[in-house]
GROMACS .gro file of C-alpha atoms in nm:
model
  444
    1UNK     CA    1  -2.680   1.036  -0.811
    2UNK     CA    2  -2.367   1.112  -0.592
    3UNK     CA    3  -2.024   1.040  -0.776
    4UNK     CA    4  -1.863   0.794  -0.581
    5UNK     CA    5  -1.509   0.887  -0.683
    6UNK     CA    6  -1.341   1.192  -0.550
    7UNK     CA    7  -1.045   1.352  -0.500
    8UNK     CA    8  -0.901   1.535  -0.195
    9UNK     CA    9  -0.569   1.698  -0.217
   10UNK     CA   10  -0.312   1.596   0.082
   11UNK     CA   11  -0.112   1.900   0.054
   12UNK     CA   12  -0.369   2.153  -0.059
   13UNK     CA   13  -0.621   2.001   0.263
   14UNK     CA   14  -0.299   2.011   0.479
   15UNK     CA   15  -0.178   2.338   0.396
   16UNK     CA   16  -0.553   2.537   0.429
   17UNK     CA   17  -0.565   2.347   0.797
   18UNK     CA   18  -0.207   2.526   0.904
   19UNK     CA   19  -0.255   2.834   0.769
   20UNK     CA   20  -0.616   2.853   0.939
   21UNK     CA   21  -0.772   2.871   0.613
   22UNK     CA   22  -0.958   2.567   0.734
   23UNK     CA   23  -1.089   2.449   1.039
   24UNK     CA   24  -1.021   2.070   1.188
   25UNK     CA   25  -1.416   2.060   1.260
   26UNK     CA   26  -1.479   2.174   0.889
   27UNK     CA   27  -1.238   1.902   0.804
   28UNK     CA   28  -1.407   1.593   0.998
   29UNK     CA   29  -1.754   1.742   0.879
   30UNK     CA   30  -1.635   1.674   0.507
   31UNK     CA   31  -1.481   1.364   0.598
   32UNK     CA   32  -1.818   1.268   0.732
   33UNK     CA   33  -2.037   1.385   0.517
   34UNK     CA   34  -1.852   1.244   0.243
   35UNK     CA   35  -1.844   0.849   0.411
   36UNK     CA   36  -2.248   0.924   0.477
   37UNK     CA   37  -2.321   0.987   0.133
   38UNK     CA   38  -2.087   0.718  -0.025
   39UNK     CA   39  -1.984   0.428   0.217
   40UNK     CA   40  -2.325   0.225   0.260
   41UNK     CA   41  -2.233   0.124  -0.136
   42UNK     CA   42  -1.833   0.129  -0.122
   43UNK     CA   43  -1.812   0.002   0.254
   44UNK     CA   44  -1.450   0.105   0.240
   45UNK     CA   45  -1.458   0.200   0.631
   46UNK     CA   46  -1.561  -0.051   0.893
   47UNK     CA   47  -1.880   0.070   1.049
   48UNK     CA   48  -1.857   0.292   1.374
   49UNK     CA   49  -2.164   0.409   1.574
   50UNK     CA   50  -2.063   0.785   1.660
   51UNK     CA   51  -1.786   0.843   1.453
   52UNK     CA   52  -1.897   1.198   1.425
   53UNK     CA   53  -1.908   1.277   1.734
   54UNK     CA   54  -1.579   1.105   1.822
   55UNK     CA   55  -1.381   1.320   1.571
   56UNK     CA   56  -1.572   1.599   1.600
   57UNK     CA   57  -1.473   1.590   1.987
   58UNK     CA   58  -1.070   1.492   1.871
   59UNK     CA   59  -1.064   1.835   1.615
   60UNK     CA   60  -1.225   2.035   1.942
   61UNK     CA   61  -0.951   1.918   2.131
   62UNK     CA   62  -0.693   1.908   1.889
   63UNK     CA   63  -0.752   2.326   1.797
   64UNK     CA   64  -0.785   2.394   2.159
   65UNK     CA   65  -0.406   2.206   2.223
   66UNK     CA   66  -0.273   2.345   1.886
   67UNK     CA   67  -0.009   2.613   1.917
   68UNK     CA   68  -0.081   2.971   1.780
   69UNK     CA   69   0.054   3.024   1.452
   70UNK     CA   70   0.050   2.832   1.136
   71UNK     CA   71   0.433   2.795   1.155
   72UNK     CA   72   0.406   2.582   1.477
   73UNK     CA   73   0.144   2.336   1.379
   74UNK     CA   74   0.277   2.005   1.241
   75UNK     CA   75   0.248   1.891   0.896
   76UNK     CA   76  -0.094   1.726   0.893
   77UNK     CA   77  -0.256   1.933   1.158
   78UNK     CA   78  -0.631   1.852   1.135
   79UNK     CA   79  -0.653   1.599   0.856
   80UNK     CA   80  -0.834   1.321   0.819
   81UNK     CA   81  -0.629   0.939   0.798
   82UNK     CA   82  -0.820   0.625   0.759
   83UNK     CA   83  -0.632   0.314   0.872
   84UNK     CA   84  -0.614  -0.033   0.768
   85UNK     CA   85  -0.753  -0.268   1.025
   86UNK     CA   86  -0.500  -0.457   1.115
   87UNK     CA   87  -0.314  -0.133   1.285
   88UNK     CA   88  -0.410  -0.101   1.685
   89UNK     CA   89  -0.586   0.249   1.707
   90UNK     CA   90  -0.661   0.373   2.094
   91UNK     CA   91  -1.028   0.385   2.156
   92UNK     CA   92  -1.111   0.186   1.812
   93UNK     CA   93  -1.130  -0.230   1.799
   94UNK     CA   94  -0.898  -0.398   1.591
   95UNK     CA   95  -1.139  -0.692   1.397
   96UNK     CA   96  -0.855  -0.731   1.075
   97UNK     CA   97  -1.208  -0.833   0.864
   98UNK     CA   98  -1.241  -1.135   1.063
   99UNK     CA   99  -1.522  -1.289   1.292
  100UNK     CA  100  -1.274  -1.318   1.563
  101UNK     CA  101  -1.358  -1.208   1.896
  102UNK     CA  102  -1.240  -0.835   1.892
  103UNK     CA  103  -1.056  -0.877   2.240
  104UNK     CA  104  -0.881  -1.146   2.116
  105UNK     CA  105  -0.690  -0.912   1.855
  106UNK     CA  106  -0.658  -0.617   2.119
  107UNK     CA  107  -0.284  -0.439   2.143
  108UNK     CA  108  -0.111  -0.117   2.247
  109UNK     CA  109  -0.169   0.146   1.936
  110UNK     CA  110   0.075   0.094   1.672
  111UNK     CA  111   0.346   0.290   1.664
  112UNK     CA  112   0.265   0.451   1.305
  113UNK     CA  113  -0.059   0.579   1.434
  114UNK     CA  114   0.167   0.781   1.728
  115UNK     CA  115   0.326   0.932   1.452
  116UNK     CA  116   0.024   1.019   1.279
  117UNK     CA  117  -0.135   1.179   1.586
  118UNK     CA  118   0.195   1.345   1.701
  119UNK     CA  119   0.228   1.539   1.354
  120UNK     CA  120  -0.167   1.606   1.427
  121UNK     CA  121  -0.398   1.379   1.233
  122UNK     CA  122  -0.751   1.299   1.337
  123UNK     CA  123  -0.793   0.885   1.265
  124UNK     CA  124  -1.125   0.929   1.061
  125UNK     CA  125  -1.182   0.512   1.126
  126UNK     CA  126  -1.117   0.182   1.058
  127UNK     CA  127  -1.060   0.069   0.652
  128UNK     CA  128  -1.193  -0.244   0.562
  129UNK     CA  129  -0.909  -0.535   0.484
  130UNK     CA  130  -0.893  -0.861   0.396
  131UNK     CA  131  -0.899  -1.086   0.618
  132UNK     CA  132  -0.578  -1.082   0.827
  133UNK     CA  133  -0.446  -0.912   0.559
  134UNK     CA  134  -0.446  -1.258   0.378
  135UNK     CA  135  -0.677  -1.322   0.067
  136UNK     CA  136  -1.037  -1.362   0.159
  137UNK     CA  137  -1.199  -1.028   0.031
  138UNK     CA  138  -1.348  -0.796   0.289
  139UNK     CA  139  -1.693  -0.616   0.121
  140UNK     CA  140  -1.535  -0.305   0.043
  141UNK     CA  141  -1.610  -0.225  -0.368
  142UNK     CA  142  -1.376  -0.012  -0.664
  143UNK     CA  143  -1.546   0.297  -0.698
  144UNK     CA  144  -1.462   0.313  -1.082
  145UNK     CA  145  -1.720   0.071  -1.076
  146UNK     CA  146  -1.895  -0.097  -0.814
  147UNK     CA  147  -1.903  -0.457  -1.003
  148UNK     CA  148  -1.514  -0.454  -0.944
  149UNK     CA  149  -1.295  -0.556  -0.671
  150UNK     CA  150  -1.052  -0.316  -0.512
  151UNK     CA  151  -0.779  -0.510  -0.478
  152UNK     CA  152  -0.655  -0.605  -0.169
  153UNK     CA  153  -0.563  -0.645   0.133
  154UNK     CA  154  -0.580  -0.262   0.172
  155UNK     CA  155  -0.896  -0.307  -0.010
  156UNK     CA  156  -1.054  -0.003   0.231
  157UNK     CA  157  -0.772   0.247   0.256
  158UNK     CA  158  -0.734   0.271  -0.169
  159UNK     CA  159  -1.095   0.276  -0.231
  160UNK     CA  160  -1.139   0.558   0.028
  161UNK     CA  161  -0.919   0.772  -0.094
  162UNK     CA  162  -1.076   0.724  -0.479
  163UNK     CA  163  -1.358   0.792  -0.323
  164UNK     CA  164  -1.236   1.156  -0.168
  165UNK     CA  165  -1.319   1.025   0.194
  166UNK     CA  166  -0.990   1.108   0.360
  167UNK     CA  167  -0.678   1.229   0.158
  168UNK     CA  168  -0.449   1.014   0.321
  169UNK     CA  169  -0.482   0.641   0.473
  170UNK     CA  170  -0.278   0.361   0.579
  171UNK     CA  171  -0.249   0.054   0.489
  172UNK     CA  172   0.018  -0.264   0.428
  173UNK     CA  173   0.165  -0.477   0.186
  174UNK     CA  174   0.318  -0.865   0.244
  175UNK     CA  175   0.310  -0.940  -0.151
  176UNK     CA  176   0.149  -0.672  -0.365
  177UNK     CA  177  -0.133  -0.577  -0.089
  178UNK     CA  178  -0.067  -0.172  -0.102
  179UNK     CA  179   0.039  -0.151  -0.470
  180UNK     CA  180  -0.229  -0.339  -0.673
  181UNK     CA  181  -0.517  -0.166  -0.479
  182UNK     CA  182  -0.340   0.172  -0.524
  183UNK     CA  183  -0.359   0.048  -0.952
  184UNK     CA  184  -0.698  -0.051  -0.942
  185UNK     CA  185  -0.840   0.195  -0.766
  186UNK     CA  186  -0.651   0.494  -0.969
  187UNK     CA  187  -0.480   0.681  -0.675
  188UNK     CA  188  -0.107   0.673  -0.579
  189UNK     CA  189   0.036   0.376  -0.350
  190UNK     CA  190   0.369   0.397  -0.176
  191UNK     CA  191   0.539   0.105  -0.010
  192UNK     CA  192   0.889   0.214   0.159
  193UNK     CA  193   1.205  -0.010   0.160
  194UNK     CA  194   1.089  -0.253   0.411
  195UNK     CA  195   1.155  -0.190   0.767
  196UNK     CA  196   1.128   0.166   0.745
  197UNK     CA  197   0.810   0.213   0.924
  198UNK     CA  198   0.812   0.008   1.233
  199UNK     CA  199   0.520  -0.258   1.254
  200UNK     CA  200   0.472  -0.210   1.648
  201UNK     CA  201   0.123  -0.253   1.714
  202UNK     CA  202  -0.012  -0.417   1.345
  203UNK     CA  203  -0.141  -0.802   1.311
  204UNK     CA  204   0.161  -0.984   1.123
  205UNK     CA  205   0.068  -1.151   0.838
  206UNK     CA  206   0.442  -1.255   0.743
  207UNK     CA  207   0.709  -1.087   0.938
  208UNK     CA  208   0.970  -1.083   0.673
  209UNK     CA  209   0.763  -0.931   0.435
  210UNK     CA  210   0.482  -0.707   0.588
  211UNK     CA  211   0.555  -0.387   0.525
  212UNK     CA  212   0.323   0.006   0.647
  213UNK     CA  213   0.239   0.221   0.341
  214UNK     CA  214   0.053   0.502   0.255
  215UNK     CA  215  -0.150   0.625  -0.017
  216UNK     CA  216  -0.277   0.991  -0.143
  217UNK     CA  217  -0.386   1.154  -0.452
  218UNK     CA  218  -0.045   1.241  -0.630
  219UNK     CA  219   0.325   1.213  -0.534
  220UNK     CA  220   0.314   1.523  -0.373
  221UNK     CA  221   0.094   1.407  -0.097
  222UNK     CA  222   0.331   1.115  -0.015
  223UNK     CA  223   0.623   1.313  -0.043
  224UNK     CA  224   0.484   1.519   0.222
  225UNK     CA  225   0.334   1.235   0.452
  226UNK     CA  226   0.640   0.988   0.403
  227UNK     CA  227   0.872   1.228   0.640
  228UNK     CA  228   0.643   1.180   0.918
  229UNK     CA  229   0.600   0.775   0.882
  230UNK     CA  230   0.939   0.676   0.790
  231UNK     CA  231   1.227   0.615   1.029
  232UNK     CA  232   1.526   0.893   0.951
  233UNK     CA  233   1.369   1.032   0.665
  234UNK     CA  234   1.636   1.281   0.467
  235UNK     CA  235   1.403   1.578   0.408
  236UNK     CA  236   1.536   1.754   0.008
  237UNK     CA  237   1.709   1.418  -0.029
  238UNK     CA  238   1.761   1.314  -0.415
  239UNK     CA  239   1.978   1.174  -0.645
  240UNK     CA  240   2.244   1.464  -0.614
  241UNK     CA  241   2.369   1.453  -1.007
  242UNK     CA  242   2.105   1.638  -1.120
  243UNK     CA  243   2.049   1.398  -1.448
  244UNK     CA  244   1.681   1.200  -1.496
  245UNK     CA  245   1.681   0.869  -1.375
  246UNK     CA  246   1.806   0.542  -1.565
  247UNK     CA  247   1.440   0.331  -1.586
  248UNK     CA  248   1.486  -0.075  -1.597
  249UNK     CA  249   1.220  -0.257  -1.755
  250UNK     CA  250   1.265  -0.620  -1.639
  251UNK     CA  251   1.233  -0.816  -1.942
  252UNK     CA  252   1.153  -1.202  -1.916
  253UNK     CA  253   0.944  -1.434  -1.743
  254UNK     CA  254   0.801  -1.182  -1.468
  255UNK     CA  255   0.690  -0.945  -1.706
  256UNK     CA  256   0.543  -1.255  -1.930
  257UNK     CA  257   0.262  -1.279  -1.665
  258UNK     CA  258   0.098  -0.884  -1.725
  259UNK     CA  259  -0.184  -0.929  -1.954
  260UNK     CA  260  -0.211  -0.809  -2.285
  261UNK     CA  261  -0.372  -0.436  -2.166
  262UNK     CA  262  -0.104  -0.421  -1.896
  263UNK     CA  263   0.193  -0.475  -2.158
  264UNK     CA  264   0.046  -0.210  -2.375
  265UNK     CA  265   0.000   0.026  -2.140
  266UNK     CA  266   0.344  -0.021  -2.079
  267UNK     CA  267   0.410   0.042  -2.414
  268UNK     CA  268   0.273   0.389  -2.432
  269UNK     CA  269   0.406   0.502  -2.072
  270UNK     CA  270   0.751   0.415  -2.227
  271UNK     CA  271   0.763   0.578  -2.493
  272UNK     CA  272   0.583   0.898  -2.278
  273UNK     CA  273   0.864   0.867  -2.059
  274UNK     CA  274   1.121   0.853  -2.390
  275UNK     CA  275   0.930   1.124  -2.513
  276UNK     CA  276   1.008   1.315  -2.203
  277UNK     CA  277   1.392   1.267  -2.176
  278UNK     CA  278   1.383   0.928  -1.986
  279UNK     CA  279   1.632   0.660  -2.070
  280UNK     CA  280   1.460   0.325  -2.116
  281UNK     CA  281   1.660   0.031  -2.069
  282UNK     CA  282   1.514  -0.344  -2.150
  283UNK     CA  283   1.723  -0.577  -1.856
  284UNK     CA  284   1.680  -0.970  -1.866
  285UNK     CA  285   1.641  -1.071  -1.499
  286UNK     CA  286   1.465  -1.359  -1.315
  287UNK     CA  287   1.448  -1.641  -1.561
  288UNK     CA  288   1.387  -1.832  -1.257
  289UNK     CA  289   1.082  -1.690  -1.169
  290UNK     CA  290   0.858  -1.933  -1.086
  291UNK     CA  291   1.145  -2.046  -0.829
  292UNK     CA  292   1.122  -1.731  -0.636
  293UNK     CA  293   0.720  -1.786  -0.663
  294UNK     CA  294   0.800  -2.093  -0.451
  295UNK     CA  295   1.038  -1.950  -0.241
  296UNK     CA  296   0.858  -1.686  -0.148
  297UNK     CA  297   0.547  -1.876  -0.109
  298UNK     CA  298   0.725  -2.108   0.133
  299UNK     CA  299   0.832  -1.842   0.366
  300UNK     CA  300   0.501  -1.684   0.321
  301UNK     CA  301   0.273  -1.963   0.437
  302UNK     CA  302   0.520  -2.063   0.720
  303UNK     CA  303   0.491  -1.742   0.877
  304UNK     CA  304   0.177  -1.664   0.839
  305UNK     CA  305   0.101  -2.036   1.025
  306UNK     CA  306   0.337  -1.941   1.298
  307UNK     CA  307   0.150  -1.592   1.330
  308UNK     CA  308  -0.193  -1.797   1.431
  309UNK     CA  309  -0.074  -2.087   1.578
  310UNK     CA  310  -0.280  -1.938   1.946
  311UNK     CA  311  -0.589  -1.806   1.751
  312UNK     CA  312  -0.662  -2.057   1.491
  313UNK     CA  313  -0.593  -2.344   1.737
  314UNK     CA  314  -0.913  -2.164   1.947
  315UNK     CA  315  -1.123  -2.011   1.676
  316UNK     CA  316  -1.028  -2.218   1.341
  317UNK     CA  317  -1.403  -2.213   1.234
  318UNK     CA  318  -1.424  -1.854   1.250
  319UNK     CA  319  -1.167  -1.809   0.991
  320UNK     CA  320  -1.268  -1.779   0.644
  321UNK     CA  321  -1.190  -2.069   0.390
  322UNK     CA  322  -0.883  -1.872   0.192
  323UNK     CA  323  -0.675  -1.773   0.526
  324UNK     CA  324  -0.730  -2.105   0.691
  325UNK     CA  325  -0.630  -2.291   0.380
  326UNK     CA  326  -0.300  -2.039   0.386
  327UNK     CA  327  -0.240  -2.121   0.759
  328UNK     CA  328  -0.296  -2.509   0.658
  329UNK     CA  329  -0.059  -2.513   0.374
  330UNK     CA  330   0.196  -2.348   0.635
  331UNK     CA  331   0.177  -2.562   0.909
  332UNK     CA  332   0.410  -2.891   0.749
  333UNK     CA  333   0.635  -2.635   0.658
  334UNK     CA  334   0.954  -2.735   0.860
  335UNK     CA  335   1.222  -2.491   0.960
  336UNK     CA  336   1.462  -2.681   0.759
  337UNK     CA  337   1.265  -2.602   0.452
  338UNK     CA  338   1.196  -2.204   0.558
  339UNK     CA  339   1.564  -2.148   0.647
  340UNK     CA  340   1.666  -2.278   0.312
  341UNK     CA  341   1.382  -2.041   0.140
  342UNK     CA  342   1.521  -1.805   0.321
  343UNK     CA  343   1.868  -1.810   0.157
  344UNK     CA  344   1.748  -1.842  -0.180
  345UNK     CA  345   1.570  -1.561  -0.099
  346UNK     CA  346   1.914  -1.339   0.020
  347UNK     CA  347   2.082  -1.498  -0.305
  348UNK     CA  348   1.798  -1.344  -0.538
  349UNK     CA  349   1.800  -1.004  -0.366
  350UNK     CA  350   2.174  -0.980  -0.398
  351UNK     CA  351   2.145  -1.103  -0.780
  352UNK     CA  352   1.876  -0.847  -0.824
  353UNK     CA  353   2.039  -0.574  -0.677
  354UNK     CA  354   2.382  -0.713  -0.895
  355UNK     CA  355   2.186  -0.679  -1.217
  356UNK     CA  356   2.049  -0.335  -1.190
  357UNK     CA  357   2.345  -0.183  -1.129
  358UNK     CA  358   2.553  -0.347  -1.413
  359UNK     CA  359   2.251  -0.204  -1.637
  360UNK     CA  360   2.288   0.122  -1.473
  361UNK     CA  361   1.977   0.107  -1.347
  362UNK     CA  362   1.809   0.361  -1.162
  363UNK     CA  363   1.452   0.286  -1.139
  364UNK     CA  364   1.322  -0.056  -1.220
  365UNK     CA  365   0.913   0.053  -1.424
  366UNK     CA  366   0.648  -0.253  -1.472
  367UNK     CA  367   0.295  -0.294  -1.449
  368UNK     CA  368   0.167  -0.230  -1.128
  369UNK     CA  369  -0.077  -0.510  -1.157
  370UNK     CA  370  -0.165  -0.804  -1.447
  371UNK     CA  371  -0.449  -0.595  -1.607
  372UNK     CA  372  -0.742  -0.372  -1.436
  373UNK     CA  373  -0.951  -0.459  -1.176
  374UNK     CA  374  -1.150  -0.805  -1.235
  375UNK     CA  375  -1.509  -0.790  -1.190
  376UNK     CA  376  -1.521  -1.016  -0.911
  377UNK     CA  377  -1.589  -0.940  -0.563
  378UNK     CA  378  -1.495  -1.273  -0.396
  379UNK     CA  379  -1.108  -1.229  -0.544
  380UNK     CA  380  -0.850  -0.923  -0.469
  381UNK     CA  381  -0.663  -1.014  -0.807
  382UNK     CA  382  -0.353  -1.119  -0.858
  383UNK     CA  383  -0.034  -1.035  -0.672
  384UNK     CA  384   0.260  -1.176  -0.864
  385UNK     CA  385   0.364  -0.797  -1.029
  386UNK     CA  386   0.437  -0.711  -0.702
  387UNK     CA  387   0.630  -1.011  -0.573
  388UNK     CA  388   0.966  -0.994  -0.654
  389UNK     CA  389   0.981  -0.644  -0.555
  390UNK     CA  390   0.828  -0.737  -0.190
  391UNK     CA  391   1.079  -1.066  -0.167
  392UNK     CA  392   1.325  -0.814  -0.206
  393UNK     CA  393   1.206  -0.589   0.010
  394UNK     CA  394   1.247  -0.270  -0.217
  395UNK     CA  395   1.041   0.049  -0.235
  396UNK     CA  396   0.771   0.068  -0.458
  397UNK     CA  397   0.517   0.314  -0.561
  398UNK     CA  398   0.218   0.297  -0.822
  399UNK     CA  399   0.105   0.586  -1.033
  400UNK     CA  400  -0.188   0.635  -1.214
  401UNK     CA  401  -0.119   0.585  -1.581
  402UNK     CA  402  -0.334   0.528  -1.837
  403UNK     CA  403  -0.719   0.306  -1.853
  404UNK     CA  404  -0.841  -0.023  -1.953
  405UNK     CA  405  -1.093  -0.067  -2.267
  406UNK     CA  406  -1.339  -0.060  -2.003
  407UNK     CA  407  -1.252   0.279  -1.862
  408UNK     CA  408  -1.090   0.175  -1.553
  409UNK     CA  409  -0.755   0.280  -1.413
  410UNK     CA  410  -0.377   0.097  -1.433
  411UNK     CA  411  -0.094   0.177  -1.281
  412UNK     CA  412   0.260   0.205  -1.335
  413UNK     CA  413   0.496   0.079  -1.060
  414UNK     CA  414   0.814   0.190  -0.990
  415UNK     CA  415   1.063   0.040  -0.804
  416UNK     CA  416   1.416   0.180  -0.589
  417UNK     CA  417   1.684   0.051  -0.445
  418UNK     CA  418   1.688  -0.046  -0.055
  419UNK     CA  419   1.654   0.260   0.162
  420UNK     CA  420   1.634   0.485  -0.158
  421UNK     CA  421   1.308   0.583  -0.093
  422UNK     CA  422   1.367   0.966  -0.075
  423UNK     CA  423   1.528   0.938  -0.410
  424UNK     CA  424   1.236   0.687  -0.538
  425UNK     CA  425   0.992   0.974  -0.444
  426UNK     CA  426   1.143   1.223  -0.601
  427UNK     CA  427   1.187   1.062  -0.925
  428UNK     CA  428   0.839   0.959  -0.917
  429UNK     CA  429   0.720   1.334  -0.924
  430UNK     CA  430   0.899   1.394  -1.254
  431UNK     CA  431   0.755   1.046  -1.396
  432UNK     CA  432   0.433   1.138  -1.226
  433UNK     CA  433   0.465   1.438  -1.489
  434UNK     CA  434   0.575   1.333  -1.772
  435UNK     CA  435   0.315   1.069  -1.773
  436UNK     CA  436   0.022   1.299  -1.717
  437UNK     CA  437   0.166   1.526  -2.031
  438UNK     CA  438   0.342   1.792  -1.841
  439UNK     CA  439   0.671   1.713  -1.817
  440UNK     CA  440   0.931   2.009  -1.916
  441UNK     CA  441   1.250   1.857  -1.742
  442UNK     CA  442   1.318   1.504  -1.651
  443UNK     CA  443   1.526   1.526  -1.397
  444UNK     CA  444   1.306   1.702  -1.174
   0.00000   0.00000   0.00000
């Protein structure tokens, strides 16, 4: 029986396809042999007639365009990127897991897949999502096991990358839809400070919070895609003192809602991280959580009814029963009521931002989601690990750390300041480290 999880190196795949170790052709062969053999169970990628042939075709003419020598080819020359359905791709319908009528979703290609093919990628397809990017589970399955969801809404791009179908794929997160998947499905998940991809060209979900992310098989691989996606990335950028950074855990009502396996996980990567040469602080913050639940939720649902107002008002019985219930609870929303959510929601991020730094805070560590991956298909889990950090519209990135009693993966998520992801990235390759038993120097 074929194992349906995998794992293909970013950088190592990258670096054989600029030196000419490895051929784009070679590449899209593996990448398609690979989604033949595992795909019909996971159904991480939406189905395409002739994708073969269609990247097959794109590596021809990609190695005929390519420049000479391995020092002028770009930094993912030749590798396969699966992206999240929601993001326009040239020559590929957007259907964001919906039963909408593909031309009704059509748009110019996003502006993160012009990056992507600029610094050379071949688009291997279309990941599954849920739909809209909302709630209602697409079909795509965890390939720790089967039985279990994925997560969502990147349901498609995390699983495919567990799987070893692509090393690199794109997806999005409004509340916790990059960084939960990335947990459940064992592979690394990075959300930037949001903003710092543009969103040209992707299906909103809710404007103030939707933010392009990216996930690989270690830190290294998003260290090494995250130049090419991000707006004015600061290539060798890092916390310039040279000491390990100061980790927050955020003690309180937040962290009250990780289950029991979540918390002890916790436990252990703490005192790994102690272990290592990590300062651990415990911070009280958010004792109004279930406030900024609301306040959150309010912006949430009254964006995401403004974002269908044309196409649910045309096709509202083609939309499943979880996104038309979100667009429903939206639509009495008043503006009063969203610009007032909206404030609360500048007052917490400024609060937030005020409490980390009089703990010193570097780094704020927490589960990445309430437990493992449930084993239930028709749910993505929950979100609310996530949602503070997305209200506040920091960068956040989940690393594999540590199993369930039932064997599967959880994650630890770490969390920067606003527009600290180069520093957030680098830290995370130390953590990544120490937390995988290698770590000689914290402060790499």
């Amino acid at each position: 029986m074929t194992t349906l999880l995998g794992c293909r190196s970013l950088v190592q795949e990258a670096a054989a396809l600029r030196s000419g170790a490895d051929d784009p052709a070679d590449a899209v062969r593996r990448t398609c042999d690979r989604i033949d053999a595992v795909d019909p169970l996971l159904q991480a990628f939406v189905p395409e007639p002739g994708r073969r042939a269609r990247l097959l075709a794109a590596a021809r003419e990609l190695a005929a365009a390519a420049p000479g020598g391995p020092a002028e080819r770009p930094a993912l020359y030749g590798v396969p990127v699966g992206i999240k359905d929601i993001v326009h791709v040239d020559g590929l319908p957007t259907r964001a897991g919906s039963a909408l009528p593909p031309e009704e979703l059509a748009g110019p290609q996003a502006a993160v897949v012009d990056r992507l093919r600029a610094a050379g990628a071949l688009i291997a397809g279309k990941t599954v999502t849920a739909e809209f990017a909302v709630t209602a589970p697409g079909p795509t399955r965890n390939p720790h096991n089967p039985a279990h969801t994925p997560g969502g809404s990147s349901s498609g791009s995390a699983a495919s990358v567990a799987a070893g179908m692509v090393p690199l794929a794109i997806g999005t997160q409004t509340v916790g839809s990059m960084i939960r998947p990335a947990s459940y499905c064992g592979v690394v998940g990075f959300k930037p400070t949001y903003g710092r991809i543009p969103l040209a060209g992707v299906i909103p979900n809710a404007i103030s919070f939707d933010t392009l992310g990216c996930y690989a098989t270690d830190v290294a691989g998003i260290a090494l895609a995250a130049p090419v996606l991000c707006d004015g990335w600061r290539t060798g950028a890092a916390d310039g003192s040279g000491r390990p950074p100061v980790l927050g855990v955020p003690a309180g009502p937040y962290l009250e809602r990780a289950g029991d396996e979540a918390l002890g996980a916790l436990r252990a990567q703490r005192e790994a991280l102690t272990a290592a040469g990590y300062e651990v602080r415990e911070v009280p913050v958010m004792a109004d959580f279930t406030e900024i639940v609301e306040q959150l939720f309010t912006m949430n649902r009254y964006e995401v009814a403004r974002a269908h107002t044309h196409w649910f008002a045309r096709h509202a019985a083609r939309y499943r029963e979880q996104t038309a219930a979100a667009i429903r609870e939206g639509r009495p929303i008043g503006d009063a009521a969203y610009e007032a959510a909206r404030e609360r929601r500048e007052a917490f991020r400024e609060r937030l931002a005020a409490d980390g730094a009089r703990a010193g805070i570097d780094l704020w560590i927490a589960p990445a989601a309430t437990g493992p991956a449930p084993a239930d298909l028709t749910t993505t889990g929950s979100s609310i690990m996530c949602l503070p950090w997305s209200n506040a519209g920091l960068p956040s990135l989940s690393l594999p750390a540590g199993r369930a009693a039932d064997g599967l993966p959880l994650g630890l998520q770490l969390v920067g300041r606003a527009g600290a992801d180069e520093e957030l990235l680098s830290w995370a390759a130390g953590i990544e480290r120490a937390l995988n038993g290698t770590a000689g120097d914290a402060a790499a």
